[in-house]
Short mmCIF file of C-alpha atoms in Angstrom, two decimals:
data_model
loop_
_atom_site.label_atom_id
_atom_site.label_comp_id
_atom_site.label_asym_id
_atom_site.label_seq_id
_atom_site.Cartn_x
_atom_site.Cartn_y
_atom_site.Cartn_z
CA UNK B 27 30.51 17.27 21.31
CA UNK B 28 28.64 18.56 18.29
CA UNK B 29 31.39 17.49 15.93
CA UNK B 30 31.44 14.01 17.48
CA UNK B 31 27.70 13.63 16.91
CA UNK B 32 27.82 14.93 13.35
CA UNK B 33 30.77 12.67 12.52
CA UNK B 34 28.89 9.71 14.02
CA UNK B 35 25.80 10.60 11.97
CA UNK B 36 27.93 10.87 8.84
CA UNK B 37 29.55 7.50 9.50
CA UNK B 38 26.15 5.87 10.06
CA UNK B 39 24.77 7.28 6.82
CA UNK B 40 27.91 6.26 4.93
CA UNK B 41 27.79 2.72 6.24
CA UNK B 42 24.05 2.51 5.53
CA UNK B 43 24.51 3.69 1.95
CA UNK B 44 27.33 1.23 1.43
CA UNK B 45 25.21 -1.66 2.76
CA UNK B 46 22.31 -0.58 0.54
CA UNK B 47 24.53 -0.55 -2.51
CA UNK B 48 26.05 -3.92 -1.70
CA UNK B 49 22.54 -5.37 -1.30
CA UNK B 50 21.61 -3.85 -4.66
CA UNK B 51 24.65 -5.37 -6.35
CA UNK B 52 23.79 -8.68 -4.69
CA UNK B 53 20.21 -8.73 -5.96
CA UNK B 54 21.46 -8.03 -9.48
CA UNK B 55 24.50 -10.26 -9.73
CA UNK B 56 23.84 -13.39 -7.70
CA UNK B 57 22.91 -16.51 -9.63
CA UNK B 58 19.73 -17.85 -8.03
CA UNK B 59 16.86 -16.84 -5.79
CA UNK B 60 18.27 -18.05 -2.48
CA UNK B 61 21.59 -16.23 -2.85
CA UNK B 62 19.78 -13.04 -3.83
CA UNK B 63 17.54 -13.50 -0.82
CA UNK B 64 20.67 -13.84 1.30
CA UNK B 65 22.17 -10.62 -0.04
CA UNK B 66 19.01 -8.60 0.48
CA UNK B 67 17.93 -10.18 3.75
CA UNK B 68 21.27 -9.62 5.41
CA UNK B 69 21.96 -6.08 4.28
CA UNK B 70 18.46 -4.61 4.24
CA UNK B 71 17.77 -4.54 7.96
CA UNK B 72 21.18 -3.25 9.02
CA UNK B 73 21.21 -0.66 6.24
CA UNK B 74 17.81 0.67 7.34
CA UNK B 75 18.92 0.72 10.97
CA UNK B 76 22.13 2.58 10.10
CA UNK B 77 20.43 5.22 7.95
CA UNK B 78 17.64 5.78 10.48
CA UNK B 79 20.19 6.10 13.27
CA UNK B 80 22.16 8.54 11.18
CA UNK B 81 18.98 10.59 10.78
CA UNK B 82 18.27 10.44 14.51
CA UNK B 83 21.72 11.90 15.19
CA UNK B 84 21.00 14.85 12.92
CA UNK B 85 19.66 16.73 15.92
CA UNK B 86 15.91 16.71 15.28
CA UNK B 87 13.02 17.41 17.63
CA UNK B 88 11.75 14.82 20.08
CA UNK B 89 8.65 13.74 18.14
CA UNK B 90 10.67 13.27 14.95
CA UNK B 91 13.13 11.05 16.82
CA UNK B 92 10.23 9.05 18.28
CA UNK B 93 8.76 8.50 14.81
CA UNK B 94 12.18 7.40 13.55
CA UNK B 95 12.40 4.93 16.43
CA UNK B 96 8.95 3.59 15.49
CA UNK B 97 10.08 3.08 11.89
CA UNK B 98 13.27 1.42 13.12
CA UNK B 99 11.36 -0.99 15.38
CA UNK B 100 8.95 -1.84 12.57
CA UNK B 101 11.84 -2.50 10.20
CA UNK B 102 13.47 -4.75 12.77
CA UNK B 103 10.23 -6.69 13.16
CA UNK B 104 9.06 -6.76 9.57
CA UNK B 105 12.15 -7.32 7.43
CA UNK B 106 13.45 -10.57 8.93
CA UNK B 107 9.89 -11.95 9.10
CA UNK B 108 9.22 -11.15 5.47
CA UNK B 109 12.53 -12.69 4.39
CA UNK B 110 11.81 -15.82 6.40
CA UNK B 111 8.30 -16.17 4.99
CA UNK B 112 9.52 -15.60 1.46
CA UNK B 113 12.29 -18.18 1.67
CA UNK B 114 10.00 -20.71 3.24
CA UNK B 115 7.26 -20.12 0.67
CA UNK B 116 9.76 -20.54 -2.17
CA UNK B 117 11.09 -23.76 -0.66
CA UNK B 118 7.56 -25.04 -0.10
CA UNK B 119 6.53 -24.31 -3.69
CA UNK B 120 9.38 -26.48 -4.92
CA UNK B 121 11.97 -23.93 -6.00
CA UNK B 122 15.32 -25.69 -5.69
CA UNK B 123 18.49 -23.87 -4.70
CA UNK B 124 21.16 -23.75 -7.36
CA UNK B 125 23.77 -26.30 -6.37
CA UNK B 126 27.33 -26.57 -7.56
CA UNK B 127 26.62 -29.42 -9.97
CA UNK B 128 23.97 -27.50 -11.89
CA UNK B 129 26.13 -24.45 -12.19
CA UNK B 130 27.61 -25.27 -15.58
CA UNK B 131 24.13 -25.88 -16.92
CA UNK B 132 22.37 -22.71 -15.76
CA UNK B 133 24.94 -20.14 -14.74
CA UNK X 26 17.84 18.09 -6.26
CA UNK X 27 14.06 17.95 -6.60
CA UNK X 28 14.22 18.03 -10.37
CA UNK X 29 16.85 15.30 -10.38
CA UNK X 30 14.79 13.01 -8.12
CA UNK X 31 11.66 13.71 -10.17
CA UNK X 32 13.35 12.80 -13.44
CA UNK X 33 14.71 9.57 -11.99
CA UNK X 34 11.39 8.56 -10.40
CA UNK X 35 9.44 9.31 -13.58
CA UNK X 36 11.84 7.29 -15.74
CA UNK X 37 11.45 4.39 -13.29
CA UNK X 38 7.68 4.76 -13.69
CA UNK X 39 8.03 4.60 -17.46
CA UNK X 40 10.20 1.47 -17.27
CA UNK X 41 7.69 -0.23 -14.95
CA UNK X 42 4.75 0.69 -17.18
CA UNK X 43 6.48 -0.77 -20.25
CA UNK X 44 7.34 -3.95 -18.34
CA UNK X 45 3.71 -4.29 -17.20
CA UNK X 46 2.49 -4.08 -20.79
CA UNK X 47 4.87 -6.80 -21.93
CA UNK X 48 4.21 -9.26 -19.12
CA UNK X 49 1.82 -12.21 -19.36
CA UNK X 50 1.99 -13.52 -15.80
CA UNK X 51 -0.69 -11.55 -13.97
CA UNK X 52 0.93 -12.16 -10.58
CA UNK X 53 4.08 -10.48 -11.79
CA UNK X 54 1.95 -7.64 -13.16
CA UNK X 55 0.41 -7.13 -9.73
CA UNK X 56 3.85 -7.06 -8.12
CA UNK X 57 5.01 -4.48 -10.62
CA UNK X 58 1.82 -2.48 -10.07
CA UNK X 59 2.69 -2.43 -6.37
CA UNK X 60 6.06 -0.92 -7.23
CA UNK X 61 4.25 1.52 -9.51
CA UNK X 62 2.11 2.63 -6.58
CA UNK X 63 5.11 3.10 -4.30
CA UNK X 64 6.94 5.04 -7.02
CA UNK X 65 4.11 7.39 -7.80
CA UNK X 66 3.60 7.93 -4.07
CA UNK X 67 7.29 8.89 -3.74
CA UNK X 68 6.81 11.24 -6.66
CA UNK X 69 3.88 12.90 -4.88
CA UNK X 70 6.02 13.26 -1.77
CA UNK X 71 8.74 15.01 -3.75
CA UNK X 72 6.28 17.51 -5.23
CA UNK X 73 4.96 18.13 -1.69
CA UNK X 74 1.47 16.63 -2.13
CA UNK X 75 1.61 14.83 1.20
CA UNK X 76 -2.07 13.87 1.49
CA UNK X 77 -2.15 12.47 -2.03
CA UNK X 78 1.02 10.52 -1.29
CA UNK X 79 -0.42 8.89 1.79
CA UNK X 80 -3.60 7.98 -0.12
CA UNK X 81 -1.63 6.58 -3.03
CA UNK X 82 0.46 4.50 -0.64
CA UNK X 83 -2.62 3.05 1.05
CA UNK X 84 -4.57 2.52 -2.18
CA UNK X 85 -1.98 1.85 -4.87
CA UNK X 86 0.42 -0.30 -2.92
CA UNK X 87 -1.94 -1.75 -0.31
CA UNK X 88 -5.63 -2.28 -0.99
CA UNK X 89 -5.26 -2.36 -4.79
CA UNK X 90 -2.74 -5.20 -4.49
CA UNK X 91 -4.99 -7.14 -2.11
CA UNK X 92 -8.14 -6.82 -4.23
CA UNK X 93 -6.30 -7.54 -7.48
CA UNK X 94 -4.74 -10.66 -5.97
CA UNK X 95 -8.14 -12.02 -4.93
CA UNK X 96 -9.56 -11.22 -8.36
CA UNK X 97 -6.61 -12.92 -10.08
CA UNK X 98 -7.04 -16.02 -7.99
CA UNK X 99 -10.61 -16.22 -9.30
CA UNK X 100 -9.79 -15.37 -12.90
CA UNK X 101 -6.62 -17.37 -13.51
CA UNK X 102 -2.96 -16.55 -13.39
CA UNK X 103 -1.99 -16.07 -17.04
CA UNK X 104 -3.21 -13.57 -19.57
CA UNK X 105 -5.18 -14.98 -22.51
CA UNK X 106 -3.84 -14.40 -25.99
CA UNK X 107 -5.31 -11.44 -27.85
CA UNK X 108 -8.27 -12.30 -30.08
CA UNK X 109 -7.90 -9.32 -32.39
CA UNK X 110 -5.23 -7.09 -33.81
CA UNK X 111 -4.89 -4.01 -31.58
CA UNK X 112 -3.81 -1.73 -34.45
CA UNK X 113 -6.91 0.47 -34.47
CA UNK X 114 -6.78 0.90 -30.69
CA UNK X 115 -3.07 1.67 -30.94
CA UNK X 116 -3.77 4.36 -33.53
CA UNK X 117 -6.50 5.93 -31.38
CA UNK X 118 -4.27 5.93 -28.31
CA UNK X 119 -1.35 7.34 -30.27
CA UNK X 120 -3.40 10.21 -31.71
CA UNK X 121 -5.00 11.03 -28.34
CA UNK X 122 -1.61 10.94 -26.63
CA UNK X 123 -0.03 13.22 -29.23
CA UNK X 124 -2.92 15.68 -28.89
CA UNK X 125 -2.56 15.68 -25.10
CA UNK X 126 1.18 16.28 -25.32
CA UNK X 127 0.58 19.03 -27.89
CA UNK X 128 -1.96 20.59 -25.52
CA UNK X 129 0.47 20.46 -22.62
CA UNK X 130 2.91 22.66 -24.55
CA UNK X 131 0.71 25.69 -23.89
CA UNK X 132 0.37 25.00 -20.17
CA UNK X 133 2.00 27.36 -17.67
CA UNK X 134 5.01 26.00 -15.78
CA UNK X 135 4.44 23.84 -12.70
CA UNK X 136 3.85 26.03 -9.66
CA UNK X 137 3.67 29.27 -11.69
CA UNK X 138 1.73 31.65 -9.45
CA UNK X 139 -0.22 33.89 -11.87
CA UNK X 140 -1.47 30.90 -13.93
CA UNK X 141 -5.25 31.05 -14.59
CA UNK X 142 -6.08 27.92 -12.56
CA UNK X 143 -4.59 29.50 -9.44
CA UNK X 144 -6.72 32.64 -9.80
CA UNK X 145 -10.13 31.18 -9.12
CA UNK X 146 -10.56 29.96 -5.51
CA UNK X 147 -7.04 28.83 -4.60
CA UNK X 148 -5.97 32.10 -3.03
CA UNK X 149 -9.23 32.24 -1.08
CA UNK X 150 -8.61 28.75 0.35
CA UNK X 151 -5.00 29.49 1.17
CA UNK X 152 -5.58 32.90 2.74
CA UNK X 153 -8.96 32.50 4.43
CA UNK X 154 -9.22 28.84 5.45
CA UNK X 155 -7.51 29.45 8.79
CA UNK X 156 -10.00 32.17 9.76
CA UNK X 157 -13.07 30.51 8.19
CA UNK X 158 -12.52 26.83 9.03
CA UNK X 159 -9.67 26.95 11.54
CA UNK X 160 -8.01 23.67 10.49
CA UNK X 161 -4.24 23.81 9.92
CA UNK X 162 -4.29 21.25 7.08
CA UNK X 163 -5.77 23.12 4.13
CA UNK X 164 -6.40 19.90 2.22
CA UNK X 165 -8.69 18.66 4.99
CA UNK X 166 -10.44 22.03 5.10
CA UNK X 167 -11.12 21.93 1.35
CA UNK X 168 -12.06 18.24 1.30
CA UNK X 169 -14.38 18.15 4.28
CA UNK X 170 -15.75 21.68 4.53
CA UNK X 171 -15.54 23.76 1.34
CA UNK X 172 -16.06 20.77 -0.94
CA UNK X 173 -18.02 18.65 1.53
CA UNK X 174 -20.73 17.87 -0.98
CA UNK X 175 -18.25 16.45 -3.52
CA UNK X 176 -16.76 14.25 -0.83
CA UNK X 177 -20.23 12.98 0.06
CA UNK X 178 -20.62 12.00 -3.58
CA UNK X 179 -17.30 10.15 -3.58
CA UNK X 180 -18.28 8.30 -0.44
CA UNK X 181 -21.57 7.31 -2.06
CA UNK X 182 -19.64 5.92 -5.03
CA UNK X 183 -17.57 3.72 -2.71
CA UNK X 184 -20.68 2.61 -0.86
CA UNK X 185 -22.43 1.78 -4.14
CA UNK X 186 -19.44 -0.26 -5.28
CA UNK X 187 -19.63 -2.25 -2.04
CA UNK X 188 -23.36 -2.84 -2.49
CA UNK X 189 -22.86 -3.91 -6.09
CA UNK X 190 -20.15 -6.41 -5.17
CA UNK X 191 -22.38 -7.83 -2.48
CA UNK X 192 -25.36 -8.09 -4.83
CA UNK X 193 -23.29 -9.93 -7.44
CA UNK X 194 -21.01 -12.14 -5.40
CA UNK X 195 -22.42 -12.46 -1.93
CA UNK X 196 -22.29 -15.89 -0.36
CA UNK X 197 -21.91 -14.60 3.15
CA UNK X 198 -25.30 -15.90 4.26
CA UNK X 199 -25.11 -19.12 2.32
CA UNK X 200 -25.38 -21.69 5.10
CA UNK X 201 -23.51 -24.23 2.96
CA UNK X 202 -20.41 -22.08 2.72
CA UNK X 203 -20.41 -21.35 6.43
CA UNK X 204 -20.56 -24.99 7.44
CA UNK X 205 -18.52 -26.54 4.63
CA UNK X 206 -14.86 -27.28 5.19
CA UNK X 207 -13.51 -25.00 2.50
CA UNK X 208 -9.94 -25.68 1.40
CA UNK X 209 -8.44 -22.88 3.42
CA UNK X 210 -4.84 -22.08 2.99
CA UNK X 211 -3.31 -24.32 5.60
CA UNK X 212 0.39 -23.70 5.46
CA UNK X 213 0.39 -20.00 6.22
CA UNK X 214 -1.14 -20.50 9.59
CA UNK X 215 0.17 -23.91 10.47
CA UNK X 216 3.77 -23.73 9.37
CA UNK X 217 4.45 -20.03 9.45
CA UNK X 218 4.59 -19.61 13.19
CA UNK X 219 6.93 -16.56 13.19
CA UNK X 220 4.66 -14.59 10.86
CA UNK X 221 1.64 -15.25 13.03
CA UNK X 222 3.57 -14.15 16.08
CA UNK X 223 4.86 -10.95 14.50
CA UNK X 224 1.48 -10.16 12.99
CA UNK X 225 -0.18 -10.67 16.35
CA UNK X 226 2.20 -8.10 17.80
CA UNK X 227 1.88 -5.70 14.87
CA UNK X 228 -1.88 -5.62 14.32
CA UNK X 229 -2.69 -3.49 17.42
CA UNK X 230 -0.06 -0.98 16.36
CA UNK X 231 -1.38 -0.86 12.81
CA UNK X 232 -4.85 -0.13 14.19
CA UNK X 233 -3.50 2.48 16.59
CA UNK X 234 -1.66 4.12 13.73
CA UNK X 235 -4.83 4.09 11.64
CA UNK X 236 -6.65 5.93 14.41
CA UNK X 237 -3.77 8.40 14.60
CA UNK X 238 -4.15 9.05 10.88
CA UNK X 239 -7.91 9.38 11.33
CA UNK X 240 -7.89 11.95 14.11
CA UNK X 241 -4.66 13.71 13.20
CA UNK X 242 -6.01 14.50 9.72
CA UNK X 243 -6.90 18.05 10.75
CA UNK X 244 -3.29 18.84 11.59
CA UNK X 245 -1.15 16.70 9.31
CA UNK X 246 -1.42 14.39 6.32
CA UNK X 247 -4.23 11.90 6.54
CA UNK X 248 -7.94 11.66 7.16
CA UNK X 249 -10.85 9.27 6.95
CA UNK X 250 -10.07 7.66 3.59
CA UNK X 251 -6.51 6.74 4.46
CA UNK X 252 -7.34 5.61 7.99
CA UNK X 253 -10.18 3.42 6.75
CA UNK X 254 -7.90 1.78 4.19
CA UNK X 255 -5.12 1.09 6.71
CA UNK X 256 -7.56 -0.32 9.25
CA UNK X 257 -9.12 -2.50 6.56
CA UNK X 258 -5.67 -3.80 5.56
CA UNK X 259 -5.04 -4.77 9.17
CA UNK X 260 -8.27 -6.78 9.34
CA UNK X 261 -7.57 -8.37 5.94
CA UNK X 262 -4.08 -9.34 7.14
CA UNK X 263 -5.69 -11.01 10.13
CA UNK X 264 -8.20 -12.82 7.92
CA UNK X 265 -5.45 -14.13 5.66
CA UNK X 266 -3.26 -15.45 8.43
CA UNK X 267 -5.79 -16.82 10.88
CA UNK X 268 -8.43 -18.04 8.49
CA UNK X 269 -11.50 -16.28 7.22
CA UNK X 270 -13.78 -18.09 9.62
CA UNK X 271 -11.90 -16.80 12.64
CA UNK X 272 -12.02 -13.29 11.24
CA UNK X 273 -15.77 -13.59 10.74
CA UNK X 274 -16.18 -14.77 14.29
CA UNK X 275 -14.26 -11.76 15.59
CA UNK X 276 -16.41 -9.25 13.69
CA UNK X 277 -19.41 -10.53 11.80
CA UNK X 278 -20.14 -9.40 8.22
CA UNK X 279 -23.47 -8.02 9.41
CA UNK X 280 -21.54 -5.49 11.49
CA UNK X 281 -19.56 -4.32 8.46
CA UNK X 282 -22.77 -3.88 6.50
CA UNK X 283 -24.30 -1.77 9.26
CA UNK X 284 -21.10 0.25 9.72
CA UNK X 285 -20.89 0.90 6.00
CA UNK X 286 -24.37 2.40 5.95
CA UNK X 287 -23.79 4.18 9.26
CA UNK X 288 -20.84 6.13 7.83
CA UNK X 289 -22.94 7.55 5.01
CA UNK X 290 -25.77 8.32 7.43
CA UNK X 291 -23.40 10.12 9.78
CA UNK X 292 -22.08 12.22 6.93
CA UNK X 293 -25.52 13.08 5.60
CA UNK X 294 -26.88 13.55 9.11
CA UNK X 295 -24.32 16.25 9.88
CA UNK X 296 -25.47 18.03 6.75
CA UNK X 297 -29.14 17.73 7.71
CA UNK X 298 -28.46 19.03 11.22
CA UNK X 299 -26.83 22.08 9.67
CA UNK X 300 -29.86 22.43 7.39
CA UNK X 301 -32.28 22.27 10.35
CA UNK X 302 -30.29 24.95 12.15
CA UNK X 303 -30.99 27.34 9.30
CA UNK X 304 -27.76 27.13 7.30
CA UNK X 305 -26.75 25.51 4.03
CA UNK X 306 -26.40 21.75 3.72
CA UNK X 307 -23.03 20.69 5.20
CA UNK X 308 -22.26 24.16 6.58
CA UNK X 309 -20.85 23.21 9.96
CA UNK X 310 -20.65 26.70 11.50
CA UNK X 311 -23.97 26.30 13.30
CA UNK X 312 -23.12 22.99 14.99
CA UNK X 313 -21.59 24.77 17.96
CA UNK X 314 -21.91 28.19 19.55
CA UNK X 315 -18.57 29.30 18.13
CA UNK X 316 -18.46 28.97 14.31
CA UNK X 317 -14.82 27.79 14.27
CA UNK X 318 -15.47 25.13 16.90
CA UNK X 319 -18.56 24.15 14.93
CA UNK X 320 -16.45 23.72 11.80
CA UNK X 321 -14.00 21.57 13.72
CA UNK X 322 -16.73 19.36 15.21
CA UNK X 323 -18.30 18.97 11.79
CA UNK X 324 -15.02 18.01 10.13
CA UNK X 325 -14.21 15.42 12.81
CA UNK X 326 -17.69 13.86 12.47
CA UNK X 327 -17.56 13.84 8.69
CA UNK X 328 -14.09 12.28 8.64
CA UNK X 329 -15.34 9.64 11.06
CA UNK X 330 -18.19 8.85 8.67
CA UNK X 331 -15.76 8.57 5.75
CA UNK X 332 -13.51 6.30 7.79
CA UNK X 333 -16.38 3.96 8.79
CA UNK X 334 -17.72 3.57 5.26
CA UNK X 335 -14.35 3.12 3.54
CA UNK X 336 -13.16 0.62 6.14
CA UNK X 337 -16.22 -1.59 6.08
CA UNK X 338 -16.76 -1.41 2.31
CA UNK X 339 -13.19 -2.51 1.59
CA UNK X 340 -13.52 -5.45 3.97
CA UNK X 341 -16.89 -6.43 2.51
CA UNK X 342 -15.49 -6.44 -1.04
CA UNK X 343 -12.53 -8.53 0.04
CA UNK X 344 -14.63 -11.01 2.03
CA UNK X 345 -17.09 -11.49 -0.82
CA UNK X 346 -14.36 -12.24 -3.36
CA UNK X 347 -12.56 -14.52 -0.97
CA UNK X 348 -15.65 -16.52 -0.02
CA UNK X 349 -16.59 -16.89 -3.65
CA UNK X 350 -13.14 -18.31 -4.42
CA UNK X 351 -13.40 -20.79 -1.57
CA UNK X 352 -16.81 -21.91 -2.80
CA UNK X 353 -15.45 -22.44 -6.31
CA UNK X 354 -12.71 -24.64 -4.91
CA UNK X 355 -15.33 -26.51 -2.91
CA UNK X 356 -17.18 -27.18 -6.13
CA UNK X 357 -14.03 -28.44 -7.87
CA UNK X 358 -13.25 -31.14 -5.39
CA UNK R 4 25.74 13.54 3.07
CA UNK R 5 21.96 13.23 3.17
CA UNK R 6 21.88 13.90 -0.55
CA UNK R 7 24.59 11.32 -1.22
CA UNK R 8 22.62 8.73 0.75
CA UNK R 9 19.46 9.59 -1.23
CA UNK R 10 21.34 9.12 -4.48
CA UNK R 11 22.68 5.76 -3.29
CA UNK R 12 19.13 4.67 -2.42
CA UNK R 13 17.83 5.81 -5.80
CA UNK R 14 20.50 3.69 -7.49
CA UNK R 15 19.52 0.67 -5.40
CA UNK R 16 15.85 1.28 -6.27
CA UNK R 17 16.83 1.10 -9.92
CA UNK R 18 18.61 -2.20 -9.32
CA UNK R 19 15.53 -3.60 -7.55
CA UNK R 20 13.36 -2.54 -10.49
CA UNK R 21 15.67 -4.34 -12.92
CA UNK R 22 15.37 -7.50 -10.83
CA UNK R 23 11.59 -7.12 -10.59
CA UNK R 24 11.31 -6.78 -14.37
CA UNK R 25 13.83 -9.50 -15.26
CA UNK R 26 13.48 -11.84 -12.29
CA UNK R 27 12.82 -15.34 -13.63
CA UNK R 28 10.64 -16.62 -10.79
CA UNK R 29 7.73 -14.98 -8.97
CA UNK R 30 9.71 -15.08 -5.74
CA UNK R 31 12.48 -12.95 -7.25
CA UNK R 32 9.88 -10.33 -8.00
CA UNK R 33 8.42 -10.48 -4.51
CA UNK R 34 11.91 -10.10 -3.08
CA UNK R 35 12.53 -7.10 -5.31
CA UNK R 36 9.22 -5.51 -4.30
CA UNK R 37 9.99 -6.03 -0.63
CA UNK R 38 13.43 -4.48 -1.01
CA UNK R 39 11.96 -1.64 -3.05
CA UNK R 40 9.46 -0.91 -0.29
CA UNK R 41 12.16 -0.75 2.38
CA UNK R 42 14.22 1.57 0.20
CA UNK R 43 11.18 3.79 -0.39
CA UNK R 44 10.71 4.16 3.35
CA UNK R 45 14.34 5.24 3.69
CA UNK R 46 14.11 7.57 0.70
CA UNK R 47 11.03 9.31 2.12
CA UNK R 48 12.69 9.70 5.52
CA UNK R 49 15.85 11.12 3.93
CA UNK R 50 13.88 13.47 1.67
CA UNK R 51 11.95 14.67 4.72
CA UNK R 52 15.24 15.75 6.25
CA UNK R 53 16.65 17.17 3.01
CA UNK R 54 13.54 19.27 2.38
CA UNK R 55 13.02 20.11 6.06
CA UNK R 56 9.55 18.52 6.24
CA UNK R 57 9.62 16.02 9.11
CA UNK R 58 5.90 15.17 8.73
CA UNK R 59 6.99 12.98 5.82
CA UNK R 60 7.81 10.38 8.46
CA UNK R 61 4.09 9.61 8.87
CA UNK R 62 4.04 8.53 5.25
CA UNK R 63 7.18 6.46 5.77
CA UNK R 64 5.41 4.53 8.55
CA UNK R 65 2.42 3.88 6.28
CA UNK R 66 4.78 2.55 3.61
CA UNK R 67 6.53 0.19 6.00
CA UNK R 68 3.19 -1.28 7.12
CA UNK R 69 1.60 -1.50 3.68
CA UNK R 70 4.69 -3.11 2.21
CA UNK R 71 4.62 -5.91 4.77
CA UNK R 72 0.90 -6.49 4.26
CA UNK R 73 1.22 -6.78 0.49
CA UNK R 74 4.16 -9.20 0.72
CA UNK R 75 2.23 -11.46 3.08
CA UNK R 76 -0.82 -11.26 0.79
CA UNK R 77 1.17 -12.27 -2.27
CA UNK R 78 2.69 -15.22 -0.44
CA UNK R 79 -0.74 -16.31 0.73
CA UNK R 80 -2.35 -16.13 -2.68
CA UNK R 81 0.55 -17.50 -4.67
CA UNK R 82 0.03 -20.67 -2.70
CA UNK R 83 -3.72 -20.82 -3.28
CA UNK R 84 -3.15 -20.43 -7.00
CA UNK R 85 -1.19 -23.65 -7.12
CA UNK R 86 -4.08 -25.12 -5.21
CA UNK R 87 -6.54 -24.11 -7.86
CA UNK R 88 -4.76 -24.89 -11.10
CA UNK R 89 -2.76 -28.00 -10.36
CA UNK R 90 -5.05 -30.09 -8.24
CA UNK R 91 -2.87 -33.08 -9.15
CA UNK R 92 0.18 -31.24 -7.89
CA UNK R 93 2.40 -33.30 -5.63
CA UNK R 94 1.69 -31.11 -2.61
CA UNK R 95 -2.05 -31.72 -2.74
CA UNK R 96 -1.56 -35.41 -3.30
CA UNK R 97 0.66 -35.52 -0.28
CA UNK R 98 -1.97 -33.76 1.79
CA UNK R 99 -4.77 -36.04 0.75
CA UNK R 100 -2.88 -39.16 1.67
#
């Protein structure tokens, strides 16, 4: 049973790190704001959830697990909201997405 | 591992500082300063200064960003060009920096036990605080009990800053500004329905967490300063999303003014009660029959005073700046 | 494994800093700051486990909250700045009509 839990924790952490890294590559390499937003917004929440779950499975005390759950819930609430607000604010301020036609000009 | 993380975090800090110097857009500078706060807070965590880290997170990344944003909105978004050549200043800074680095060569290594600065009172605090003050968090014991007078001074500085801002900028009782239809920021609370919903759910938890930090300060990281700042950020968040007028209807500015003075009075009053009971100023041992319980009661009361003053002063500063900006916009139109 | 995850997060923090320094628009920087804040929360939580100090999680909660508040504040004020400087901006004209 212990090995199953530690393997599960390891897998969660591995997946979380991979998602983090892919989000990082996305924010560096993508051509315009909205695609970067996409990369970060999609990976950030799941990566946090995976890493926090991996930590929960490390066999900590009850109050530590409860605090981790609080952080997880906050991340689930906060991250998508912040991404939504950011994208909407950018759109509202007149920032245009990079379309295919403009690609040769800017990218 | 620790050394590795420290080196990486400090080189990030250096990169951010250089970028801040080169940037002209003050909004971008504030964003980078927020990252700077988060980074230095992580650095404090790695070197095990948990209380400092929590303060730096609340100040550097939270309240500092909020106040700077309001100030930037008043002052304009882009930096003005320099009117003079900064060569002399550069020379002075360079010489001072070199001297400081030269001085640091003689310093004992970080965490070296027999170093002179650890010989004075440190060992007394570490060994005796549990039997003299009885609070598990030594930082709280030093801050609120051993060095209570210094903390009173710091609190007075914050209070004075609040009073000064009010004296210079206050329009809170200007009947014109209260009745006028200031150009409030419409879109955030008309079009951003999801944010309002999430914030409505989150604000009670933020406040609850602030109270946890306030009253758990004796046992873990935290205390009055940090709790006051977090609570103030919650109220400021509410004011930004639901309009400043709504926020002023919920809690009136008069209440913040009274609370701000009440915190100082509570702090000083605890000291005077100790004085009247025949002990030194701010010696809490006489507040209760048992000296340790007396110390604990005194620390809880003092931290409560700190929390009240910091909370209300931060909100007053923010409200004054914000109202002044709205009035300026009123004048423009 | 904890250490490997911390190293991965440090690398991603570096990437976010590059985007915050380079990022052509203000919104790129806000995005980078938001991402940086999330990664800091994770880094603190991981370091708490690596160093065996679970009370670090309190600080991680503070970070998560503060990060959200500052992002909302920047969005709020970045809009009012347009309000102040470009009163002839097309948004304001649209509103007045």
